[in-house]
Structure formats: C-alpha cells, structure tokens
C-alpha cells in the first residue's frame, strides 16, 4: 500500500497521464496495455465507459507497478466503487468536496478539475493532491505560466484537447503533467505504442 503522496508522485512522474476513453472494458484494456507496454506508467480510465471498473480491476492486477486511476468521478458512490476496483487516483471535471474526502478516506489521490483561478484555489483548499486544468483547449500554456506566477504551489495538470506534440510546451509553462486522451490512445495497438514512445522521449527532452 502506497501513501497518497507517493501515488501522486508516481501518477505524475513522467509528465503524462494517458486517458483511455473507449466504449467497453475490452477496448479499454487493449489500448491501456499498448500504452503501458510502451512505457507509460500512468493511465486514467473514465467512468463514462460502462466497463471502466472491470478494466481498472484487470489492469491494476496485471500491472501492479503502474498507477491506474479513474476519471469522470462525479460523486461519492462512484469514488468508492472506483477505489474498490483498484483505482489509485480519482480525476473529476469539477471540484466536489465529497469525492476528494472519499478518495482520501481510502488512501487514493484526488485530482479535481478547475477552469479558473478561483476554482483552483478552492480545489487546493478542499485538499486536492493535484488540479486538473480543464478544458485546456480553452486556455493556453501562457495561462498556466501566469497562474503559476501567482500560485506557485499549485500542481496543475492541463487536460482536454492536448495532443502529444503539445505536451513539452505545457510542461515548460509549469504544468506538473498533462492528461492526453484520444490523440494518444486511439487507433491500433501499434499506433498507440509508437505515439507513447515518441511522447515520452519528447516530454523528457
């Protein structure tokens, strides 16, 4: 069992969280396996997929050294189910105090979503381990840089509309990591593997 700060560090260490957004457990596991085998160590499976809990459970068992999380966690009940399935971090599109408290109660990390400075501060006050900046497509790396100038303590994870080629500039602006979804995890397993390998090389210079 890892402490929450260790989970957070492991989830964000590579500067990339791969978001596997598919329609069933089988396709989610297939895409996640391709990314993990290519070297990515942090995967988020959104609960918009009705098979997400099964995928989280299977991947957590098969890849104990990876950090598997659940996304689109909107309420306490979903948080509990995701953690019981093996999710080690919970990502939300908004700030929900009950989700954050539930994550912490059971030793998981919480990454709530925020789209403004006010929401970022609220997320930190509620105990967020990192803050998902969402949707990143409506913002810019310079916005993150400006926010970090005022809130240097805020661990920001821009997500939404970020492609693999965009990651280095967000990291350079001060983001601790980026959430990268379909631009990284769509297509065949060979295509996913190639993208992940290229991204990991570029993210680390």
C-alpha positions as a Markdown table, in Angstrom:
| # | Residue | x | y | z |
|---|---|---|---|---|
| 1 | Unk | 0.0 | 0.0 | 0.0 |
| 2 | Unk | 1.4 | 3.4 | -1.0 |
| 3 | Unk | 0.9 | 6.7 | 0.7 |
| 4 | Unk | -1.2 | 9.3 | -1.1 |
| 5 | Unk | 1.8 | 11.5 | -1.8 |
| 6 | Unk | 3.6 | 8.5 | -3.4 |
| 7 | Unk | 0.6 | 7.8 | -5.6 |
| 8 | Unk | 0.5 | 11.4 | -6.7 |
| 9 | Unk | 4.2 | 11.4 | -7.5 |
| 10 | Unk | 4.0 | 8.1 | -9.4 |
| 11 | Unk | 0.9 | 9.3 | -11.4 |
| 12 | Unk | 2.6 | 12.5 | -12.5 |
| 13 | Unk | 6.3 | 11.5 | -12.6 |
| 14 | Unk | 6.5 | 11.1 | -16.4 |
| 15 | Unk | 4.7 | 14.3 | -17.1 |
| 16 | Unk | 1.9 | 12.4 | -18.9 |
| 17 | Unk | -1.3 | 10.7 | -17.8 |
| 18 | Unk | -2.8 | 8.6 | -20.6 |
| 19 | Unk | -6.6 | 8.8 | -20.8 |
| 20 | Unk | -8.2 | 5.8 | -22.3 |
| 21 | Unk | -11.7 | 6.8 | -23.4 |
| 22 | Unk | -13.4 | 3.9 | -25.1 |
| 23 | Unk | -16.8 | 2.3 | -25.0 |
| 24 | Unk | -16.2 | -1.1 | -23.3 |
| 25 | Unk | -13.8 | -2.9 | -21.0 |
| 26 | Unk | -12.2 | -5.0 | -23.7 |
| 27 | Unk | -11.2 | -2.0 | -25.9 |
| 28 | Unk | -10.1 | 0.0 | -22.8 |
| 29 | Unk | -7.8 | -2.8 | -21.6 |
| 30 | Unk | -6.4 | -3.3 | -25.1 |
| 31 | Unk | -5.5 | 0.4 | -25.5 |
| 32 | Unk | -4.2 | 0.7 | -22.0 |
| 33 | Unk | -2.0 | -2.4 | -22.4 |
| 34 | Unk | -0.4 | -1.0 | -25.5 |
| 35 | Unk | 0.4 | 2.3 | -23.7 |
| 36 | Unk | 1.7 | 0.5 | -20.6 |
| 37 | Unk | 3.8 | -1.9 | -22.6 |
| 38 | Unk | 5.3 | 1.1 | -24.5 |
| 39 | Unk | 6.5 | 2.5 | -21.2 |
| 40 | Unk | 3.7 | 4.8 | -19.9 |
| 41 | Unk | 3.2 | 4.3 | -16.2 |
| 42 | Unk | 0.0 | 6.4 | -15.5 |
| 43 | Unk | -3.4 | 5.6 | -17.0 |
| 44 | Unk | -6.8 | 7.1 | -16.4 |
| 45 | Unk | -10.0 | 5.2 | -17.4 |
| 46 | Unk | -13.0 | 7.5 | -17.4 |
| 47 | Unk | -16.2 | 6.1 | -15.8 |
| 48 | Unk | -18.1 | 7.2 | -18.9 |
| 49 | Unk | -17.1 | 3.8 | -20.1 |
| 50 | Unk | -19.6 | 1.3 | -18.6 |
| 51 | Unk | -16.8 | -1.3 | -18.5 |
| 52 | Unk | -14.3 | 1.0 | -16.8 |
| 53 | Unk | -14.5 | -0.7 | -13.4 |
| 54 | Unk | -13.7 | -4.1 | -14.9 |
| 55 | Unk | -10.9 | -2.5 | -16.9 |
| 56 | Unk | -9.4 | -0.8 | -13.8 |
| 57 | Unk | -9.6 | -4.1 | -11.9 |
| 58 | Unk | -7.9 | -6.1 | -14.6 |
| 59 | Unk | -5.2 | -3.6 | -15.3 |
| 60 | Unk | -4.4 | -3.0 | -11.7 |
| 61 | Unk | -3.9 | -6.7 | -11.2 |
| 62 | Unk | -1.8 | -7.1 | -14.3 |
| 63 | Unk | 0.4 | -4.0 | -13.9 |
| 64 | Unk | 1.0 | -3.6 | -10.2 |
| 65 | Unk | 3.9 | -1.2 | -10.9 |
| 66 | Unk | 1.7 | 1.2 | -12.9 |
| 67 | Unk | -0.6 | 3.8 | -11.5 |
| 68 | Unk | -4.1 | 3.2 | -12.6 |
| 69 | Unk | -6.8 | 5.8 | -11.9 |
| 70 | Unk | -10.5 | 6.5 | -12.6 |
| 71 | Unk | -11.7 | 9.6 | -14.5 |
| 72 | Unk | -15.0 | 11.5 | -14.6 |
| 73 | Unk | -15.7 | 10.6 | -10.9 |
| 74 | Unk | -18.7 | 12.8 | -10.1 |
| 75 | Unk | -19.9 | 11.6 | -6.7 |
| 76 | Unk | -19.0 | 9.7 | -3.6 |
| 77 | Unk | -20.6 | 6.4 | -4.7 |
| 78 | Unk | -18.6 | 6.4 | -7.9 |
| 79 | Unk | -15.5 | 7.2 | -6.0 |
| 80 | Unk | -15.9 | 4.2 | -3.6 |
| 81 | Unk | -16.6 | 1.8 | -6.5 |
| 82 | Unk | -13.6 | 3.0 | -8.4 |
| 83 | Unk | -11.3 | 2.7 | -5.4 |
| 84 | Unk | -12.6 | -0.8 | -4.7 |
| 85 | Unk | -11.9 | -1.7 | -8.3 |
| 86 | Unk | -8.3 | -0.7 | -7.8 |
| 87 | Unk | -8.1 | 3.0 | -8.8 |
| 88 | Unk | -5.3 | 4.7 | -7.0 |
| 89 | Unk | -6.2 | 8.2 | -8.1 |
| 90 | Unk | -9.6 | 9.9 | -8.9 |
| 91 | Unk | -10.0 | 12.6 | -11.6 |
| 92 | Unk | -13.0 | 14.8 | -11.8 |
| 93 | Unk | -14.1 | 17.5 | -14.3 |
| 94 | Unk | -15.2 | 19.7 | -11.3 |
| 95 | Unk | -14.4 | 20.3 | -7.7 |
| 96 | Unk | -16.5 | 18.1 | -5.5 |
| 97 | Unk | -15.5 | 18.0 | -1.8 |
| 98 | Unk | -17.2 | 14.6 | -1.2 |
| 99 | Unk | -15.2 | 13.0 | -4.0 |
| 100 | Unk | -11.9 | 14.4 | -2.5 |
| 101 | Unk | -12.8 | 13.3 | 1.0 |
| 102 | Unk | -13.8 | 9.9 | -0.2 |
| 103 | Unk | -10.5 | 9.5 | -2.1 |
| 104 | Unk | -8.5 | 10.5 | 1.0 |
| 105 | Unk | -10.6 | 8.3 | 3.3 |
| 106 | Unk | -9.5 | 5.3 | 1.4 |
| 107 | Unk | -5.9 | 6.3 | 0.6 |
| 108 | Unk | -6.4 | 7.4 | -3.0 |
| 109 | Unk | -5.2 | 10.7 | -4.5 |
| 110 | Unk | -7.7 | 13.2 | -5.8 |
| 111 | Unk | -7.3 | 15.4 | -8.9 |
| 112 | Unk | -10.4 | 17.6 | -9.2 |
| 113 | Unk | -11.0 | 19.7 | -12.3 |
| 114 | Unk | -10.9 | 23.5 | -12.4 |
| 115 | Unk | -11.1 | 26.1 | -15.2 |
| 116 | Unk | -10.4 | 29.3 | -13.2 |
| 117 | Unk | -8.1 | 30.6 | -10.6 |
| 118 | Unk | -11.0 | 30.7 | -8.1 |
| 119 | Unk | -11.7 | 27.0 | -8.7 |
| 120 | Unk | -8.0 | 26.1 | -8.5 |
| 121 | Unk | -7.8 | 27.8 | -5.1 |
| 122 | Unk | -11.0 | 26.1 | -3.9 |
| 123 | Unk | -9.6 | 22.7 | -5.1 |
| 124 | Unk | -6.5 | 23.3 | -3.1 |
| 125 | Unk | -8.5 | 24.3 | 0.0 |
| 126 | Unk | -10.5 | 21.1 | -0.3 |
| 127 | Unk | -7.3 | 19.1 | -0.2 |
| 128 | Unk | -6.7 | 18.3 | -3.9 |
| 129 | Unk | -3.4 | 16.4 | -4.5 |
| 130 | Unk | -3.2 | 18.0 | -8.0 |
| 131 | Unk | -5.6 | 20.0 | -10.0 |
| 132 | Unk | -6.8 | 19.1 | -13.4 |
| 133 | Unk | -7.0 | 22.3 | -15.5 |
| 134 | Unk | -9.9 | 21.6 | -17.8 |
| 135 | Unk | -10.6 | 22.1 | -20.6 |
| 136 | Unk | -7.1 | 23.0 | -21.6 |
| 137 | Unk | -8.2 | 23.7 | -25.2 |
| 138 | Unk | -9.9 | 26.8 | -23.9 |
| 139 | Unk | -6.7 | 28.0 | -22.2 |
| 140 | Unk | -3.0 | 28.1 | -23.2 |
| 141 | Unk | 0.4 | 27.3 | -21.8 |
| 142 | Unk | 0.9 | 31.1 | -21.0 |
| 143 | Unk | -2.3 | 31.0 | -18.9 |
| 144 | Unk | -0.7 | 28.2 | -16.8 |
| 145 | Unk | 2.5 | 30.2 | -16.6 |
| 146 | Unk | 0.6 | 33.3 | -15.4 |
| 147 | Unk | -1.4 | 31.3 | -12.8 |
| 148 | Unk | 1.8 | 29.6 | -11.5 |
| 149 | Unk | 3.3 | 33.0 | -11.0 |
| 150 | Unk | 0.5 | 33.8 | -8.6 |
| 151 | Unk | 0.1 | 30.3 | -7.2 |
| 152 | Unk | 3.5 | 28.6 | -7.4 |
| 153 | Unk | 2.3 | 25.9 | -5.0 |
| 154 | Unk | -0.5 | 24.7 | -7.4 |
| 155 | Unk | 0.3 | 21.4 | -9.1 |
| 156 | Unk | -1.6 | 21.8 | -12.4 |
| 157 | Unk | -2.4 | 19.1 | -14.9 |
| 158 | Unk | -3.8 | 20.5 | -18.1 |
| 159 | Unk | -6.3 | 18.2 | -19.8 |
| 160 | Unk | -8.7 | 18.3 | -22.7 |
| 161 | Unk | -7.6 | 18.8 | -26.3 |
| 162 | Unk | -3.9 | 18.3 | -25.7 |
| 163 | Unk | -2.0 | 16.3 | -28.3 |
| 164 | Unk | 1.3 | 14.5 | -27.8 |
| 165 | Unk | 3.2 | 17.3 | -29.6 |
| 166 | Unk | 1.7 | 19.9 | -27.2 |
| 167 | Unk | 3.0 | 18.4 | -24.0 |
| 168 | Unk | 6.5 | 19.9 | -23.9 |
| 169 | Unk | 5.2 | 23.5 | -24.1 |
| 170 | Unk | 2.7 | 22.9 | -21.3 |
| 171 | Unk | 5.4 | 21.3 | -19.1 |
| 172 | Unk | 7.7 | 24.2 | -19.9 |
| 173 | Unk | 5.0 | 26.6 | -18.7 |
| 174 | Unk | 4.9 | 25.0 | -15.3 |
| 175 | Unk | 2.4 | 22.2 | -15.5 |
| 176 | Unk | 3.4 | 19.1 | -13.5 |
| 177 | Unk | 1.9 | 16.8 | -16.1 |
| 178 | Unk | -0.6 | 16.7 | -18.9 |
| 179 | Unk | -3.6 | 14.5 | -19.4 |
| 180 | Unk | -3.6 | 13.2 | -23.0 |
| 181 | Unk | -6.6 | 11.3 | -24.3 |
| 182 | Unk | -7.7 | 10.2 | -27.8 |
| 183 | Unk | -4.8 | 11.9 | -29.5 |
| 184 | Unk | -2.6 | 9.4 | -27.7 |
| 185 | Unk | -4.7 | 6.3 | -27.1 |
| 186 | Unk | -6.8 | 5.9 | -30.3 |
| 187 | Unk | -6.1 | 3.5 | -33.2 |
| 188 | Unk | -4.3 | 0.2 | -33.3 |
| 189 | Unk | -2.1 | -1.1 | -30.5 |
| 190 | Unk | 1.0 | -0.5 | -32.8 |
| 191 | Unk | -0.1 | 3.1 | -33.4 |
| 192 | Unk | -0.6 | 3.7 | -29.6 |
| 193 | Unk | 2.8 | 2.2 | -28.8 |
| 194 | Unk | 4.5 | 4.4 | -31.3 |
| 195 | Unk | 2.8 | 7.5 | -30.1 |
| 196 | Unk | 3.6 | 6.8 | -26.4 |
| 197 | Unk | 7.3 | 6.1 | -27.2 |
| 198 | Unk | 7.6 | 9.3 | -29.1 |
| 199 | Unk | 5.8 | 11.3 | -26.5 |
| 200 | Unk | 7.9 | 10.0 | -23.6 |
| 201 | Unk | 11.1 | 10.9 | -25.5 |
| 202 | Unk | 9.8 | 14.5 | -26.2 |
| 203 | Unk | 8.4 | 15.1 | -22.7 |
| 204 | Unk | 11.8 | 14.4 | -21.2 |
| 205 | Unk | 13.9 | 16.3 | -23.7 |
